[in-house]
Coordinates of C-alpha atoms in Angstrom, one line a residue:
X1 CA -17.0 -20.1 -3.2
X2 CA -13.5 -20.7 -4.5
X3 CA -12.4 -20.2 -8.1
X4 CA -9.6 -22.5 -9.2
X5 CA -6.5 -21.0 -10.7
X6 CA -6.0 -21.5 -14.4
X7 CA -3.8 -24.5 -15.2
X8 CA -0.1 -23.9 -14.7
X9 CA -0.5 -20.8 -12.4
X10 CA -0.5 -22.9 -9.2
X11 CA 3.2 -23.7 -9.7
X12 CA 4.3 -20.1 -10.0
X13 CA 4.7 -18.1 -6.8
X14 CA 4.6 -14.8 -8.7
X15 CA 1.5 -15.6 -10.6
X16 CA -0.5 -16.7 -7.6
X17 CA 0.7 -13.8 -5.5
X18 CA -0.3 -11.3 -8.3
X19 CA -3.7 -13.1 -8.7
X20 CA -4.4 -12.7 -4.9
X21 CA -3.1 -9.2 -4.9
X22 CA -5.5 -8.2 -7.7
X23 CA -8.4 -9.8 -5.9
X24 CA -7.7 -8.2 -2.6
X25 CA -6.8 -4.9 -4.2
X26 CA -10.1 -4.8 -6.1
X27 CA -12.0 -5.6 -2.8
X28 CA -10.3 -2.8 -0.9
X29 CA -10.8 -0.4 -3.8
X30 CA -14.5 -1.2 -3.9
X31 CA -15.0 -0.6 -0.2
X32 CA -13.0 2.6 -0.3
X33 CA -14.7 3.9 -3.4
X34 CA -17.1 6.3 -1.6
X35 CA -14.1 8.3 -0.4
X36 CA -12.9 8.8 -4.0
X37 CA -9.6 7.2 -3.2
X38 CA -8.0 3.9 -4.2
X39 CA -6.4 1.6 -1.6
X40 CA -2.9 2.6 -2.8
X41 CA -3.8 6.3 -2.2
X42 CA -5.2 5.5 1.3
X43 CA -2.0 3.6 2.1
X44 CA 0.1 6.5 0.9
X45 CA -1.8 9.1 2.9
X46 CA -1.5 6.9 6.0
X47 CA 2.3 6.4 5.5
X48 CA 2.8 10.2 5.1
X49 CA 0.7 10.8 8.3
X50 CA 2.6 8.3 10.5
X51 CA 5.9 9.3 8.9
X52 CA 5.7 12.8 10.3
X53 CA 6.7 14.7 7.1
X54 CA 8.8 11.9 5.7
X55 CA 11.3 12.3 2.9
X56 CA 10.1 11.0 -0.4
X57 CA 13.0 8.5 -0.6
X58 CA 12.0 7.1 2.8
X59 CA 8.4 6.6 1.7
X60 CA 9.5 4.9 -1.5
X61 CA 11.9 2.6 0.4
X62 CA 9.3 1.6 2.9
X63 CA 6.7 0.9 0.2
X64 CA 9.3 -0.8 -2.0
X65 CA 8.7 1.4 -5.0
X66 CA 10.9 3.7 -7.0
X67 CA 10.7 7.5 -6.8
X68 CA 9.0 8.0 -10.2
X69 CA 6.2 5.6 -9.2
X70 CA 5.8 7.4 -5.9
X71 CA 5.7 10.7 -7.8
X72 CA 3.0 9.3 -10.1
X73 CA 0.9 8.1 -7.2
X74 CA 1.3 11.5 -5.4
X75 CA 0.2 13.6 -8.3
X76 CA -3.5 13.3 -7.9
X77 CA -3.2 13.7 -4.1
X78 CA -1.3 16.9 -4.6
X79 CA -3.7 18.1 -7.3
X80 CA -6.7 17.4 -5.0
X81 CA -5.1 19.4 -2.1
X82 CA -4.5 16.4 0.2
X83 CA -0.7 16.4 0.1
X84 CA 2.0 19.0 -0.4
X85 CA 5.7 18.6 -1.0
X86 CA 8.4 20.9 0.3
X87 CA 12.2 21.1 0.5
X88 CA 13.8 19.8 3.7
X89 CA 15.1 22.9 5.6
X90 CA 18.3 21.1 6.5
X91 CA 19.0 19.8 3.0
X92 CA 17.2 21.5 0.1
X93 CA 17.9 18.5 -2.2
X94 CA 15.6 16.3 -0.1
X95 CA 11.9 16.5 -0.9
X96 CA 9.5 15.9 2.0
X97 CA 5.8 15.4 2.0
X98 CA 3.0 16.2 4.5
X99 CA -0.8 16.1 4.6
X100 CA -2.6 19.3 4.3
X101 CA -5.5 20.1 6.7
X102 CA -7.8 18.8 3.9
X103 CA -5.7 15.7 3.6
X104 CA -6.1 15.0 7.3
X105 CA -9.9 15.2 6.9
X106 CA -9.7 12.8 3.9
X107 CA -7.5 10.4 5.8
X108 CA -10.0 10.3 8.6
X109 CA -12.8 9.6 6.1
X110 CA -10.9 6.9 4.2
X111 CA -9.6 5.2 7.4
X112 CA -13.2 4.6 8.5
X113 CA -13.9 2.8 5.3
X114 CA -10.6 0.9 5.5
X115 CA -11.6 -0.4 9.0
X116 CA -14.8 -1.8 7.4
X117 CA -12.7 -3.4 4.7
X118 CA -10.2 -4.8 7.2
X119 CA -13.0 -6.2 9.5
X120 CA -14.8 -7.9 6.5
X121 CA -11.5 -9.3 5.2
X122 CA -10.7 -10.8 8.6
X123 CA -14.2 -12.2 9.0
X124 CA -13.9 -14.0 5.7
X125 CA -10.3 -15.1 6.0
X126 CA -10.1 -15.4 9.8
X127 CA -8.3 -13.1 12.1
X128 CA -5.4 -15.4 12.8
X129 CA -4.9 -16.4 9.2
X130 CA -5.0 -12.7 8.2
X131 CA -2.3 -11.9 10.8
X132 CA -0.3 -14.9 9.6
X133 CA -0.6 -13.7 6.0
X134 CA 0.6 -10.2 6.9
X135 CA 3.6 -11.7 8.8
X136 CA 4.6 -14.0 6.0
X137 CA 4.3 -11.2 3.4
X138 CA 6.3 -8.9 5.6
X139 CA 9.0 -11.6 6.0
X140 CA 9.1 -12.1 2.2
X141 CA 9.3 -8.4 1.5
X142 CA 12.5 -8.3 3.7
X143 CA 14.2 -11.0 1.7
X144 CA 17.1 -10.3 -0.6
X145 CA 16.3 -11.8 -4.0
X146 CA 19.4 -10.3 -5.6
X147 CA 21.5 -13.3 -4.4
X148 CA 22.4 -15.7 -7.2
X149 CA 20.2 -18.8 -7.3
X150 CA 21.6 -22.0 -5.9
X151 CA 21.8 -25.0 -8.1
X152 CA 19.6 -27.8 -6.9
X153 CA 21.3 -31.2 -6.5
X154 CA 19.6 -34.3 -7.7

């Protein structure tokens, strides 16, 4: 069943993207709820795990978020004992993050739920269309929107 977008939204890329992002985000949050984590926290735990004690700046850059937003998202994960921060031994100004043993257990738990969410999403959307969506979104996230807009000619 498809709900139509409110009048005027269909012409705005940003509005439609945000609408879809909220819908998908709510879906993943609902599936991951038994773990006690939100999808954003699952994604962050995963990025920390695969990043092998990454610098906070590297995580923020890869997720296209600023350091203060990253710090805000990390706070409950640190509080709950899943993540710890530490100074880089080579450069004490650089803050790195790693999963704790408890964080590794939580990551395993939440990734099982994430796989369920991912499979259901692909069953509804279609495996090929889901892969195409990820590719298009990855391409868009790599674009430079800081360039001045070009004037359209009539």
